[in-house]
Tab-separated table of C-alpha atoms in Angstrom:
chain	number	residue	atom	x	y	z
A	1	MET	CA	-4.116	-17.598	13.484
A	2	TYR	CA	-5.538	-20.857	11.419
A	3	ASN	CA	-8.367	-21.032	9.296
A	4	ASN	CA	-9.561	-22.833	6.176
A	5	GLY	CA	-9.019	-20.344	3.720
A	6	ASN	CA	-7.376	-20.557	-0.378
A	7	SER	CA	-3.238	-21.175	-0.470
A	8	SER	CA	-3.727	-18.680	-2.709
A	9	THR	CA	-5.436	-15.600	-4.856
A	10	THR	CA	-5.280	-13.313	-7.664
A	11	ILE	CA	-4.672	-9.759	-7.636
A	12	ARG	CA	-4.845	-7.366	-10.335
A	13	LEU	CA	-2.822	-4.127	-9.734
A	14	LEU	CA	-3.075	-1.198	-12.509
A	15	GLU	CA	-0.055	1.060	-11.687
A	16	THR	CA	-0.806	4.924	-13.421
A	17	THR	CA	1.899	7.416	-14.254
A	18	PHE	CA	0.707	11.201	-14.784
A	19	ASN	CA	2.197	14.019	-16.585
A	20	LEU	CA	1.880	15.725	-13.164
A	21	PRO	CA	5.038	16.458	-11.154
A	22	LEU	CA	4.023	15.836	-7.844
A	23	GLN	CA	5.907	15.665	-4.567
A	24	ASN	CA	5.816	13.270	-1.608
A	25	ARG	CA	4.482	16.281	0.538
A	26	ASN	CA	1.236	17.835	-2.623
A	27	ILE	CA	-0.068	13.575	-2.077
A	28	SER	CA	-2.965	14.760	-0.782
A	29	ARG	CA	-3.839	17.881	-2.919
A	30	TRP	CA	-3.649	14.872	-6.194
A	31	ARG	CA	-5.646	12.705	-4.264
A	32	GLY	CA	-8.005	15.494	-3.276
A	33	ALA	CA	-7.826	16.871	-7.374
A	34	TRP	CA	-8.119	13.391	-9.111
A	35	ALA	CA	-11.381	11.763	-6.113
A	36	GLU	CA	-13.498	15.517	-8.064
A	37	PHE	CA	-13.094	15.139	-11.811
A	38	ALA	CA	-13.640	11.187	-10.526
A	39	GLY	CA	-16.660	12.111	-8.574
A	40	LEU	CA	-18.182	11.829	-5.862
A	41	GLU	CA	-19.723	8.923	-6.988
A	42	ALA	CA	-17.546	6.636	-7.005
A	43	ASP	CA	-16.609	5.500	-3.250
A	44	LEU	CA	-12.977	3.862	-4.333
A	45	PHE	CA	-11.347	6.738	-4.906
A	46	HIS	CA	-12.019	9.209	-1.364
A	47	ASN	CA	-13.967	6.397	0.534
A	48	HIS	CA	-16.275	8.938	1.610
A	49	HIS	CA	-20.443	7.473	2.832
A	50	GLY	CA	-21.997	10.770	2.557
A	51	GLU	CA	-20.667	14.190	3.589
A	52	LYS	CA	-19.416	13.359	7.243
A	53	SER	CA	-18.524	9.198	7.570
A	54	TYR	CA	-15.940	7.865	5.543
A	55	TYR	CA	-15.463	4.096	4.953
A	56	TYR	CA	-13.220	2.377	7.089
A	57	ARG	CA	-11.532	0.054	4.559
A	58	TYR	CA	-8.384	-1.267	3.104
A	59	PRO	CA	-8.335	0.843	0.320
A	60	LYS	CA	-7.851	-0.703	-2.906
A	61	VAL	CA	-6.586	3.446	-4.627
A	62	GLN	CA	-3.874	4.550	-3.558
A	63	TYR	CA	-1.907	7.474	-4.268
A	64	ARG	CA	1.997	7.883	-4.742
A	65	THR	CA	4.888	9.316	-7.043
A	66	ARG	CA	6.869	7.214	-9.060
A	67	ASN	CA	10.390	9.073	-10.548
A	68	GLY	CA	8.416	12.826	-9.442
A	69	GLN	CA	5.035	12.069	-11.217
A	70	ALA	CA	2.421	11.686	-9.765
A	71	SER	CA	0.919	8.067	-9.867
A	72	ILE	CA	-2.278	6.235	-8.803
A	73	LEU	CA	-2.106	1.967	-7.557
A	74	VAL	CA	-5.234	0.536	-8.031
A	75	ILE	CA	-6.086	-2.743	-7.332
A	76	ASN	CA	-8.801	-5.326	-8.039
A	77	GLU	CA	-12.281	-4.129	-8.453
A	78	GLY	CA	-10.300	-0.742	-8.107
A	79	VAL	CA	-8.807	-1.405	-11.581
A	80	GLU	CA	-12.423	-0.868	-13.342
A	81	ALA	CA	-13.074	1.519	-11.075
A	82	LEU	CA	-10.654	3.347	-13.195
A	83	GLN	CA	-11.235	2.084	-15.909
A	84	HIS	CA	-14.259	3.809	-16.030
A	85	VAL	CA	-12.967	6.754	-15.025
A	86	LEU	CA	-10.719	7.217	-17.520
A	87	ALA	CA	-12.363	6.042	-20.546
A	88	LYS	CA	-14.752	9.762	-19.530
A	89	GLY	CA	-11.868	10.818	-21.830
A	90	ASN	CA	-11.213	14.391	-21.125
A	91	TRP	CA	-9.139	14.012	-18.346
A	92	LYS	CA	-9.444	17.632	-16.960
A	93	ILE	CA	-8.451	18.269	-14.015
A	94	THR	CA	-8.170	21.669	-11.331
A	95	TRP	CA	-4.293	21.936	-9.853
A	96	ASP	CA	-3.483	25.416	-7.818
A	97	THR	CA	-6.713	27.193	-9.003
A	98	HIS	CA	-5.625	26.110	-12.540
A	99	PRO	CA	-7.413	23.415	-14.992
A	100	PHE	CA	-4.999	21.180	-16.401
A	101	VAL	CA	-5.457	18.180	-18.933
A	102	LEU	CA	-3.721	14.660	-17.505
A	103	GLN	CA	-1.289	12.977	-19.965
A	104	ILE	CA	-0.684	8.199	-18.995
A	105	GLU	CA	2.383	8.290	-19.458
A	106	LYS	CA	2.939	4.625	-18.113
A	107	LEU	CA	-0.030	2.040	-17.676
A	108	GLN	CA	0.811	-1.258	-16.345
A	109	LEU	CA	-1.082	-4.011	-15.917
A	110	ARG	CA	-1.010	-7.488	-14.330
A	111	GLU	CA	-1.815	-10.352	-12.145
A	112	TYR	CA	0.135	-10.987	-9.140
A	113	GLN	CA	-0.468	-14.522	-7.279
A	114	ALA	CA	-0.397	-13.511	-3.866
A	115	THR	CA	0.479	-17.308	-2.088
A	116	MET	CA	1.955	-18.382	1.833
A	117	THR	CA	5.447	-19.845	1.529
A	118	ASP	CA	7.772	-22.429	3.043
A	119	ASP	CA	10.189	-19.955	3.881
A	120	MET	CA	10.891	-16.685	5.244
A	121	ARG	CA	10.565	-13.446	2.118
A	122	HIS	CA	12.674	-10.604	3.263
A	123	TYR	CA	10.682	-7.555	2.063
A	124	ARG	CA	11.348	-3.699	2.800
A	125	LEU	CA	8.570	-1.464	4.286
A	126	ARG	CA	9.354	2.191	3.102
A	127	GLN	CA	7.645	5.297	5.171
A	128	TRP	CA	5.045	2.759	7.277
A	129	VAL	CA	2.627	4.635	9.234
A	130	PRO	CA	1.728	2.297	11.822
A	131	PHE	CA	0.016	3.526	14.370
A	132	ASN	CA	-3.777	3.995	15.382
A	133	VAL	CA	-4.608	6.252	18.586
A	134	ASP	CA	-4.535	3.340	21.093
A	135	ASN	CA	-1.276	1.198	19.489
A	136	PHE	CA	0.642	4.501	19.930
A	137	GLU	CA	0.073	5.013	23.722
A	138	ARG	CA	1.687	1.630	23.955
A	139	TRP	CA	4.306	3.029	22.047
A	140	LYS	CA	4.968	6.047	23.774
A	141	HIS	CA	4.934	3.961	27.800
A	142	ALA	CA	6.976	0.988	26.347
A	143	ALA	CA	9.622	0.004	29.041
A	144	ASN	CA	12.499	-0.872	26.854
A	145	LEU	CA	13.193	-1.831	22.749
A	146	ILE	CA	12.678	-5.576	23.231
A	147	GLU	CA	8.550	-4.423	23.881
A	148	ARG	CA	8.433	-1.583	21.285
A	149	ALA	CA	9.756	-4.112	18.582
A	150	ASN	CA	7.063	-6.526	19.807
A	151	LEU	CA	4.332	-4.280	19.248
A	152	LEU	CA	6.291	-3.568	15.664
A	153	ASN	CA	5.545	-7.373	14.945
A	154	ARG	CA	2.596	-7.482	15.962
A	155	VAL	CA	0.967	-3.943	14.578
A	156	LEU	CA	2.483	-5.758	11.033
A	157	VAL	CA	0.819	-8.929	11.899
A	158	GLY	CA	-2.014	-7.475	11.970
A	159	HIS	CA	-2.053	-5.030	8.746
A	160	ILE	CA	-0.770	-8.461	6.045
A	161	LEU	CA	-3.862	-9.728	7.839
A	162	ASP	CA	-6.143	-6.949	6.549
A	163	PHE	CA	-4.991	-6.902	3.793
A	164	ALA	CA	-5.812	-10.518	2.918
A	165	THR	CA	-8.828	-9.957	4.418
A	166	ALA	CA	-10.037	-6.990	1.851
A	167	LEU	CA	-8.990	-8.886	-0.970
A	168	GLN	CA	-11.233	-11.592	0.633
A	169	TRP	CA	-8.288	-14.538	1.048
A	170	ARG	CA	-8.082	-16.666	4.084
A	171	LEU	CA	-4.839	-17.834	4.258
A	172	PRO	CA	-5.416	-21.283	5.585
A	173	GLU	CA	-2.078	-20.963	7.540
A	174	ARG	CA	-0.684	-19.054	10.208
A	175	LEU	CA	0.768	-16.039	9.422
A	176	GLU	CA	4.532	-15.748	10.423
A	177	VAL	CA	6.128	-12.505	10.457
A	178	GLU	CA	9.448	-11.278	12.392
A	179	LEU	CA	10.955	-7.686	11.748
A	180	GLN	CA	14.280	-8.006	10.751
A	181	ASN	CA	15.636	-4.186	10.360
A	182	LEU	CA	14.190	-0.304	11.936
A	183	ARG	CA	16.431	1.282	9.476
A	184	ASN	CA	14.628	4.611	10.142
A	185	ILE	CA	12.312	6.883	12.737
A	186	ARG	CA	10.871	10.216	11.832
A	187	SER	CA	7.571	12.132	12.540
A	188	VAL	CA	4.887	13.126	9.805
A	189	ASN	CA	2.375	15.846	9.696
A	190	ILE	CA	-0.927	13.983	8.927
A	191	HIS	CA	-4.315	14.956	8.866
A	192	GLY	CA	-2.727	18.380	11.015
A	193	ILE	CA	-1.541	14.475	13.125
A	194	SER	CA	2.058	14.384	13.376
A	195	ARG	CA	3.002	10.445	13.503
A	196	PRO	CA	6.090	8.610	13.770
A	197	VAL	CA	6.715	7.004	10.604
A	198	PHE	CA	8.869	3.682	9.825
A	199	ASP	CA	11.522	1.725	7.435
A	200	ILE	CA	11.599	-1.038	8.080
A	201	GLU	CA	12.397	-5.093	6.732
A	202	PHE	CA	10.888	-7.780	7.742
A	203	THR	CA	10.220	-11.170	7.083
A	204	ALA	CA	6.828	-13.698	6.595
A	205	ASN	CA	6.138	-16.743	4.985
A	206	VAL	CA	3.786	-15.278	2.415
A	207	LEU	CA	4.250	-13.809	-0.856
A	208	LEU	CA	3.004	-10.064	-1.941
A	209	PRO	CA	2.757	-8.831	-4.921
A	210	PRO	CA	5.530	-5.143	-4.732
A	211	ALA	CA	4.426	-1.762	-4.314
A	212	ILE	CA	0.511	-3.037	-1.629
A	213	GLY	CA	0.626	0.001	0.624
A	214	LEU	CA	0.042	-1.321	4.576
A	215	GLY	CA	-0.699	0.153	6.988
A	216	LYS	CA	-1.794	3.816	7.765
A	217	ALA	CA	-2.348	6.706	5.435
A	218	THR	CA	-1.749	3.868	2.768
A	219	SER	CA	-4.117	6.523	0.303
A	220	HIS	CA	-1.791	8.333	0.339
A	221	GLY	CA	1.183	6.875	-0.407
A	222	PHE	CA	2.390	5.869	2.750
A	223	GLY	CA	3.208	1.859	3.177
A	224	GLN	CA	4.829	0.917	0.615
A	225	THR	CA	6.805	-2.266	0.805
A	226	PHE	CA	9.157	-3.670	-1.753
A	227	PRO	CA	10.720	-7.138	-1.991
A	228	LEU	CA	14.826	-7.678	-0.947
A	229	ARG	CA	16.604	-9.579	-3.013
A	230	THR	CA	16.707	-12.751	-0.205
A	231	TYR	CA	14.854	-16.387	-1.603
A	232	ASN	CA	15.289	-19.928	-1.007
A	233	PRO	CA	16.905	-21.269	-4.180
A	234	SER	CA	13.987	-23.938	-3.965
A	235	PHE	CA	12.223	-22.062	-5.275
A	236	LYS	CA	13.181	-21.657	-8.950
A	237	ASP	CA	9.561	-21.539	-10.575
A	238	ASP	CA	8.745	-17.644	-9.005
A	239	ARG	CA	12.527	-16.469	-8.800
A	240	LYS	CA	12.792	-14.306	-11.767
A	241	HIS	CA	9.778	-13.776	-11.897
A	242	HIS	CA	10.114	-11.567	-8.526
A	243	LEU	CA	13.706	-10.363	-8.672
A	244	GLN	CA	12.651	-8.749	-11.845
A	245	LEU	CA	9.800	-6.596	-10.102
A	246	ALA	CA	12.223	-5.671	-7.670
A	247	ASP	CA	13.619	-4.603	-9.380
A	248	HIS	CA	11.035	-2.539	-11.395
A	249	TYR	CA	10.152	-1.125	-8.264
A	250	LYS	CA	13.296	0.197	-6.885
């Protein structure tokens, strides 16, 4: 895709980890408890539009676990939304039908420059949920592994473009994405539906922030992206910073 866009965009990320022990299977409960605490008017935390409809948009609030603790990653306007909720001061949620007072164990606010690159950057994408209904049918009826790999590649391009669009970042050059390794495939129940979930490695000519979500169900902790240690030595300015972030998000 070609357009007259910007070569880079600044992204604000705030990750907050709380004192609530949490396993992956309970992330939906964590999301619900926090959304109730934040209030229905704060739709970034739940994406509900009224009682019966939803906002179909890239989630700027992503719930997950970090070292076994409940965590929230917020992006751009999600930062102000989270800060507004935290300013309430009384961080009491309902958990297992009982009141639980949250405390912040770690808070990290940072800015990150997402940009197109001249070389291909290497990433790992964990628990990626790639398919909508139509693409899942294409996957099931693919004639061979090559067709399936090509489908995954096309879907991944779309997910990166969805992320860029949500940030109002119009990529100025063609986005190149190559699936490098398919490490794991398993089925996970999401919203009562069994879905295939993938762990993959890919390369792309774009510098992505670490730990951002790509794909479906990213608000529930799926599809976290991490940079790997493969860089062109000619990119000396950002290499050290990017490797430090990779070490932090192992």
